[in-house]
Amino acid sequence: TIDFDIEGAGDGETISVFTTRVDTLMGVTYVTLAPEHPLVSAVTTSDQKEVVDAYVKETSSRSDLDRMAAKEKTGAFTGGYAIHP
């Protein structure tokens, strides 16, 4: 497990990710959180809150099967940044 610190987050909040290929971390350009992840609200900036809240609401109305079957990847920028370990 690799822990990414979160820029500006207090209380030692981190995003923990599992990988079997630690050697590939140098190529990481972004980190994705599921809309229901508890840290989404913590990493979302006030500038992005409206957009993120709308996206979370939209995805919460879809079933897991529908979300996994979707070919197009969707998301909303939280305004937050993970710090590369």
Short mmCIF file of N, CA, C and O in Angstrom, two decimals:
data_model
loop_
_atom_site.label_atom_id
_atom_site.label_comp_id
_atom_site.label_asym_id
_atom_site.label_seq_id
_atom_site.Cartn_x
_atom_site.Cartn_y
_atom_site.Cartn_z
N THR A 1 0.84 -1.18 0.00
CA THR A 1 0.00 0.00 0.00
C THR A 1 0.89 1.24 0.00
O THR A 1 1.84 1.33 0.74
N ILE A 2 0.52 2.19 -0.83
CA ILE A 2 1.23 3.46 -0.93
C ILE A 2 0.29 4.55 -0.46
O ILE A 2 -0.88 4.59 -0.86
N ASP A 3 0.78 5.44 0.38
CA ASP A 3 -0.03 6.56 0.86
C ASP A 3 0.39 7.85 0.18
O ASP A 3 1.56 8.20 0.18
N PHE A 4 -0.60 8.54 -0.39
CA PHE A 4 -0.39 9.85 -0.99
C PHE A 4 -0.90 10.88 0.00
O PHE A 4 -2.07 10.83 0.41
N ASP A 5 -0.06 11.82 0.40
CA ASP A 5 -0.52 12.94 1.21
C ASP A 5 -1.42 13.81 0.34
O ASP A 5 -1.32 13.80 -0.90
N ILE A 6 -2.28 14.56 0.98
CA ILE A 6 -3.20 15.43 0.26
C ILE A 6 -2.80 16.87 0.55
O ILE A 6 -2.71 17.27 1.71
N GLU A 7 -2.55 17.63 -0.52
CA GLU A 7 -2.13 19.02 -0.37
C GLU A 7 -3.18 19.80 0.41
O GLU A 7 -4.36 19.79 0.07
N GLY A 8 -2.76 20.44 1.49
CA GLY A 8 -3.63 21.29 2.28
C GLY A 8 -4.54 20.56 3.26
O GLY A 8 -5.28 21.20 3.99
N ALA A 9 -4.51 19.23 3.27
CA ALA A 9 -5.38 18.48 4.19
C ALA A 9 -4.75 18.43 5.57
O ALA A 9 -3.55 18.29 5.72
N GLY A 10 -5.58 18.56 6.55
CA GLY A 10 -5.10 18.46 7.92
C GLY A 10 -5.27 17.06 8.46
O GLY A 10 -5.71 16.14 7.76
N ASP A 11 -4.90 16.89 9.70
CA ASP A 11 -5.08 15.62 10.41
C ASP A 11 -4.40 14.44 9.75
O ASP A 11 -4.84 13.30 9.92
N GLY A 12 -3.38 14.67 8.95
CA GLY A 12 -2.64 13.58 8.33
C GLY A 12 -3.45 12.75 7.36
O GLY A 12 -3.18 11.56 7.16
N GLU A 13 -4.46 13.35 6.73
CA GLU A 13 -5.28 12.63 5.76
C GLU A 13 -4.41 12.18 4.60
O GLU A 13 -3.58 12.93 4.09
N THR A 14 -4.59 10.92 4.19
CA THR A 14 -3.88 10.38 3.04
C THR A 14 -4.84 9.57 2.18
O THR A 14 -5.89 9.13 2.65
N ILE A 15 -4.47 9.38 0.93
CA ILE A 15 -5.18 8.48 0.03
C ILE A 15 -4.30 7.25 -0.10
O ILE A 15 -3.16 7.34 -0.55
N SER A 16 -4.81 6.12 0.35
CA SER A 16 -4.06 4.86 0.29
C SER A 16 -4.43 4.10 -0.97
O SER A 16 -5.61 3.93 -1.27
N VAL A 17 -3.43 3.68 -1.71
CA VAL A 17 -3.66 2.90 -2.93
C VAL A 17 -2.84 1.61 -2.87
O VAL A 17 -1.74 1.58 -2.31
N PHE A 18 -3.39 0.57 -3.43
CA PHE A 18 -2.70 -0.71 -3.48
C PHE A 18 -2.14 -0.89 -4.88
O PHE A 18 -2.81 -0.62 -5.88
N THR A 19 -0.92 -1.35 -4.96
CA THR A 19 -0.32 -1.67 -6.24
C THR A 19 0.66 -2.82 -6.06
O THR A 19 1.31 -2.94 -5.03
N THR A 20 0.74 -3.65 -7.07
CA THR A 20 1.76 -4.70 -7.08
C THR A 20 2.98 -4.22 -7.86
O THR A 20 3.97 -4.92 -7.93
N ARG A 21 2.88 -3.03 -8.44
CA ARG A 21 3.96 -2.49 -9.27
C ARG A 21 4.40 -1.13 -8.77
O ARG A 21 4.17 -0.10 -9.39
N VAL A 22 5.06 -1.12 -7.62
CA VAL A 22 5.54 0.14 -7.04
C VAL A 22 6.49 0.85 -8.00
O VAL A 22 6.54 2.08 -8.03
N ASP A 23 7.19 0.10 -8.82
CA ASP A 23 8.14 0.69 -9.76
C ASP A 23 7.45 1.56 -10.82
O ASP A 23 8.11 2.36 -11.48
N THR A 24 6.15 1.46 -10.98
CA THR A 24 5.45 2.27 -11.98
C THR A 24 4.93 3.59 -11.41
O THR A 24 4.36 4.39 -12.15
N LEU A 25 5.12 3.85 -10.13
CA LEU A 25 4.59 5.06 -9.52
C LEU A 25 5.15 6.35 -10.11
O LEU A 25 4.50 7.38 -10.06
N MET A 26 6.34 6.30 -10.65
CA MET A 26 6.90 7.52 -11.24
C MET A 26 6.09 7.99 -12.43
O MET A 26 6.14 9.15 -12.80
N GLY A 27 5.28 7.11 -13.03
CA GLY A 27 4.45 7.49 -14.17
C GLY A 27 3.06 7.97 -13.80
O GLY A 27 2.26 8.29 -14.67
N VAL A 28 2.74 8.04 -12.52
CA VAL A 28 1.40 8.45 -12.09
C VAL A 28 1.21 9.94 -12.37
O VAL A 28 2.03 10.76 -11.98
N THR A 29 0.10 10.26 -13.04
CA THR A 29 -0.18 11.66 -13.34
C THR A 29 -1.43 12.16 -12.63
O THR A 29 -1.63 13.37 -12.52
N TYR A 30 -2.29 11.26 -12.18
CA TYR A 30 -3.46 11.68 -11.42
C TYR A 30 -3.95 10.51 -10.57
O TYR A 30 -3.61 9.37 -10.80
N VAL A 31 -4.75 10.84 -9.57
CA VAL A 31 -5.35 9.85 -8.68
C VAL A 31 -6.86 10.02 -8.78
O VAL A 31 -7.37 11.14 -8.77
N THR A 32 -7.56 8.91 -8.87
CA THR A 32 -9.00 8.94 -8.99
C THR A 32 -9.65 8.36 -7.73
O THR A 32 -9.21 7.32 -7.25
N LEU A 33 -10.66 9.04 -7.25
CA LEU A 33 -11.44 8.54 -6.12
C LEU A 33 -12.84 8.21 -6.62
O LEU A 33 -13.40 8.91 -7.46
N ALA A 34 -13.43 7.16 -6.07
CA ALA A 34 -14.83 6.85 -6.37
C ALA A 34 -15.70 7.98 -5.80
O ALA A 34 -15.35 8.58 -4.78
N PRO A 35 -16.80 8.29 -6.45
CA PRO A 35 -17.65 9.39 -5.97
C PRO A 35 -18.11 9.22 -4.53
O PRO A 35 -18.30 10.21 -3.82
N GLU A 36 -18.24 7.99 -4.06
CA GLU A 36 -18.70 7.76 -2.68
C GLU A 36 -17.56 7.67 -1.67
O GLU A 36 -17.79 7.45 -0.48
N HIS A 37 -16.32 7.86 -2.13
CA HIS A 37 -15.17 7.79 -1.22
C HIS A 37 -15.29 8.88 -0.16
O HIS A 37 -15.62 10.02 -0.47
N PRO A 38 -15.02 8.55 1.10
CA PRO A 38 -15.18 9.54 2.17
C PRO A 38 -14.27 10.76 2.07
O PRO A 38 -14.58 11.81 2.64
N LEU A 39 -13.19 10.67 1.32
CA LEU A 39 -12.29 11.83 1.20
C LEU A 39 -12.68 12.80 0.10
O LEU A 39 -12.07 13.87 -0.02
N VAL A 40 -13.67 12.46 -0.71
CA VAL A 40 -14.05 13.36 -1.81
C VAL A 40 -14.38 14.75 -1.28
O VAL A 40 -13.88 15.75 -1.79
N SER A 41 -15.18 14.84 -0.25
CA SER A 41 -15.54 16.16 0.27
C SER A 41 -14.34 16.86 0.90
O SER A 41 -14.23 18.08 0.85
N ALA A 42 -13.40 16.09 1.47
CA ALA A 42 -12.23 16.69 2.11
C ALA A 42 -11.26 17.28 1.09
O ALA A 42 -10.60 18.28 1.38
N VAL A 43 -11.16 16.68 -0.09
CA VAL A 43 -10.19 17.17 -1.08
C VAL A 43 -10.81 18.17 -2.06
O VAL A 43 -10.09 18.80 -2.83
N THR A 44 -12.12 18.31 -2.02
CA THR A 44 -12.79 19.22 -2.95
C THR A 44 -12.66 20.67 -2.47
O THR A 44 -12.99 20.98 -1.33
N THR A 45 -12.19 21.53 -3.35
CA THR A 45 -12.05 22.95 -3.02
C THR A 45 -13.40 23.64 -3.14
O THR A 45 -14.33 23.13 -3.80
N SER A 46 -13.51 24.80 -2.54
CA SER A 46 -14.77 25.54 -2.60
C SER A 46 -15.13 25.92 -4.04
O SER A 46 -16.30 25.97 -4.40
N ASP A 47 -14.11 26.18 -4.87
CA ASP A 47 -14.35 26.51 -6.28
C ASP A 47 -14.98 25.36 -7.05
O ASP A 47 -15.71 25.59 -8.03
N GLN A 48 -14.70 24.13 -6.66
CA GLN A 48 -15.17 22.95 -7.39
C GLN A 48 -16.35 22.26 -6.72
O GLN A 48 -16.91 21.31 -7.26
N LYS A 49 -16.75 22.74 -5.55
CA LYS A 49 -17.78 22.05 -4.76
C LYS A 49 -19.08 21.82 -5.52
O LYS A 49 -19.65 20.73 -5.49
N GLU A 50 -19.57 22.83 -6.20
CA GLU A 50 -20.85 22.70 -6.92
C GLU A 50 -20.78 21.62 -7.99
O GLU A 50 -21.69 20.79 -8.11
N VAL A 51 -19.70 21.62 -8.77
CA VAL A 51 -19.53 20.64 -9.84
C VAL A 51 -19.39 19.23 -9.28
O VAL A 51 -20.01 18.29 -9.76
N VAL A 52 -18.58 19.09 -8.23
CA VAL A 52 -18.36 17.77 -7.62
C VAL A 52 -19.64 17.26 -6.98
O VAL A 52 -20.01 16.08 -7.16
N ASP A 53 -20.34 18.11 -6.26
CA ASP A 53 -21.60 17.69 -5.64
C ASP A 53 -22.60 17.21 -6.69
O ASP A 53 -23.30 16.21 -6.48
N ALA A 54 -22.69 17.91 -7.81
CA ALA A 54 -23.60 17.51 -8.89
C ALA A 54 -23.18 16.16 -9.47
O ALA A 54 -24.04 15.30 -9.74
N TYR A 55 -21.88 15.96 -9.64
CA TYR A 55 -21.40 14.68 -10.18
C TYR A 55 -21.69 13.53 -9.21
O TYR A 55 -22.15 12.46 -9.63
N VAL A 56 -21.44 13.74 -7.93
CA VAL A 56 -21.70 12.72 -6.92
C VAL A 56 -23.20 12.37 -6.92
O VAL A 56 -23.58 11.20 -6.87
N LYS A 57 -24.04 13.39 -6.99
CA LYS A 57 -25.49 13.15 -7.00
C LYS A 57 -25.89 12.35 -8.24
O LYS A 57 -26.69 11.40 -8.15
N GLU A 58 -25.34 12.73 -9.39
CA GLU A 58 -25.66 12.03 -10.65
C GLU A 58 -25.24 10.56 -10.59
O GLU A 58 -26.01 9.67 -10.96
N THR A 59 -24.04 10.29 -10.12
CA THR A 59 -23.55 8.91 -10.10
C THR A 59 -24.23 8.08 -9.03
O THR A 59 -24.37 6.86 -9.19
N SER A 60 -24.67 8.70 -7.96
CA SER A 60 -25.33 7.93 -6.90
C SER A 60 -26.68 7.39 -7.34
O SER A 60 -27.19 6.44 -6.74
N SER A 61 -27.24 7.95 -8.40
CA SER A 61 -28.52 7.46 -8.90
C SER A 61 -28.35 6.29 -9.87
O SER A 61 -29.34 5.69 -10.28
N ARG A 62 -27.12 5.95 -10.21
CA ARG A 62 -26.85 4.84 -11.12
C ARG A 62 -26.44 3.60 -10.33
O ARG A 62 -25.79 3.71 -9.30
N SER A 63 -26.78 2.44 -10.84
CA SER A 63 -26.39 1.20 -10.17
C SER A 63 -24.91 0.93 -10.41
O SER A 63 -24.31 1.45 -11.37
N ASP A 64 -24.33 0.09 -9.56
CA ASP A 64 -22.93 -0.30 -9.75
C ASP A 64 -22.74 -0.95 -11.11
O ASP A 64 -21.74 -0.73 -11.79
N LEU A 65 -23.70 -1.77 -11.52
CA LEU A 65 -23.61 -2.45 -12.81
C LEU A 65 -23.58 -1.43 -13.95
O LEU A 65 -22.76 -1.53 -14.87
N ASP A 66 -24.45 -0.43 -13.89
CA ASP A 66 -24.46 0.63 -14.90
C ASP A 66 -23.14 1.39 -14.93
O ASP A 66 -22.62 1.71 -16.00
N ARG A 67 -22.62 1.69 -13.75
CA ARG A 67 -21.36 2.45 -13.68
C ARG A 67 -20.20 1.65 -14.26
O ARG A 67 -19.34 2.20 -14.94
N MET A 68 -20.16 0.35 -13.99
CA MET A 68 -19.06 -0.48 -14.50
C MET A 68 -19.20 -0.77 -15.99
O MET A 68 -18.21 -0.95 -16.69
N ALA A 69 -20.44 -0.80 -16.50
CA ALA A 69 -20.67 -1.11 -17.90
C ALA A 69 -20.41 0.09 -18.82
O ALA A 69 -20.22 -0.09 -20.02
N ALA A 70 -20.39 1.26 -18.28
CA ALA A 70 -20.20 2.47 -19.08
C ALA A 70 -18.83 2.45 -19.75
O ALA A 70 -17.81 2.24 -19.09
N LYS A 71 -18.80 2.65 -21.04
CA LYS A 71 -17.54 2.66 -21.80
C LYS A 71 -16.79 3.97 -21.60
O LYS A 71 -15.58 3.99 -21.51
N GLU A 72 -17.54 5.05 -21.53
CA GLU A 72 -16.92 6.36 -21.38
C GLU A 72 -16.61 6.62 -19.91
O GLU A 72 -17.46 6.44 -19.04
N LYS A 73 -15.40 7.02 -19.63
CA LYS A 73 -15.01 7.36 -18.26
C LYS A 73 -15.44 8.78 -17.98
O LYS A 73 -15.27 9.67 -18.81
N THR A 74 -16.01 8.98 -16.81
CA THR A 74 -16.47 10.31 -16.43
C THR A 74 -15.87 10.70 -15.10
O THR A 74 -15.32 9.86 -14.39
N GLY A 75 -15.99 11.95 -14.76
CA GLY A 75 -15.47 12.41 -13.48
C GLY A 75 -15.61 13.91 -13.35
O GLY A 75 -16.12 14.58 -14.24
N ALA A 76 -15.16 14.40 -12.22
CA ALA A 76 -15.18 15.84 -11.95
C ALA A 76 -13.91 16.18 -11.18
O ALA A 76 -13.55 15.49 -10.24
N PHE A 77 -13.24 17.22 -11.60
CA PHE A 77 -12.03 17.66 -10.92
C PHE A 77 -12.39 18.24 -9.57
O PHE A 77 -13.25 19.12 -9.46
N THR A 78 -11.75 17.76 -8.51
CA THR A 78 -12.05 18.22 -7.16
C THR A 78 -11.33 19.51 -6.80
O THR A 78 -11.72 20.19 -5.86
N GLY A 79 -10.28 19.83 -7.54
CA GLY A 79 -9.47 20.99 -7.20
C GLY A 79 -8.37 20.64 -6.23
O GLY A 79 -7.49 21.43 -5.95
N GLY A 80 -8.41 19.41 -5.69
CA GLY A 80 -7.40 18.96 -4.74
C GLY A 80 -6.26 18.25 -5.44
O GLY A 80 -6.38 17.82 -6.59
N TYR A 81 -5.14 18.14 -4.73
CA TYR A 81 -3.97 17.50 -5.29
C TYR A 81 -3.38 16.51 -4.32
O TYR A 81 -3.24 16.79 -3.13
N ALA A 82 -3.05 15.33 -4.84
CA ALA A 82 -2.31 14.33 -4.09
C ALA A 82 -0.82 14.62 -4.29
O ALA A 82 -0.40 15.00 -5.39
N ILE A 83 -0.05 14.45 -3.25
CA ILE A 83 1.39 14.71 -3.34
C ILE A 83 2.10 13.39 -3.64
O ILE A 83 1.96 12.42 -2.89
N HIS A 84 2.82 13.38 -4.74
CA HIS A 84 3.51 12.16 -5.17
C HIS A 84 4.51 11.72 -4.10
O HIS A 84 5.32 12.52 -3.64
N PRO A 85 4.42 10.45 -3.69
CA PRO A 85 5.32 9.99 -2.62
C PRO A 85 6.75 9.89 -3.12
O PRO A 85 7.68 9.81 -2.39
#
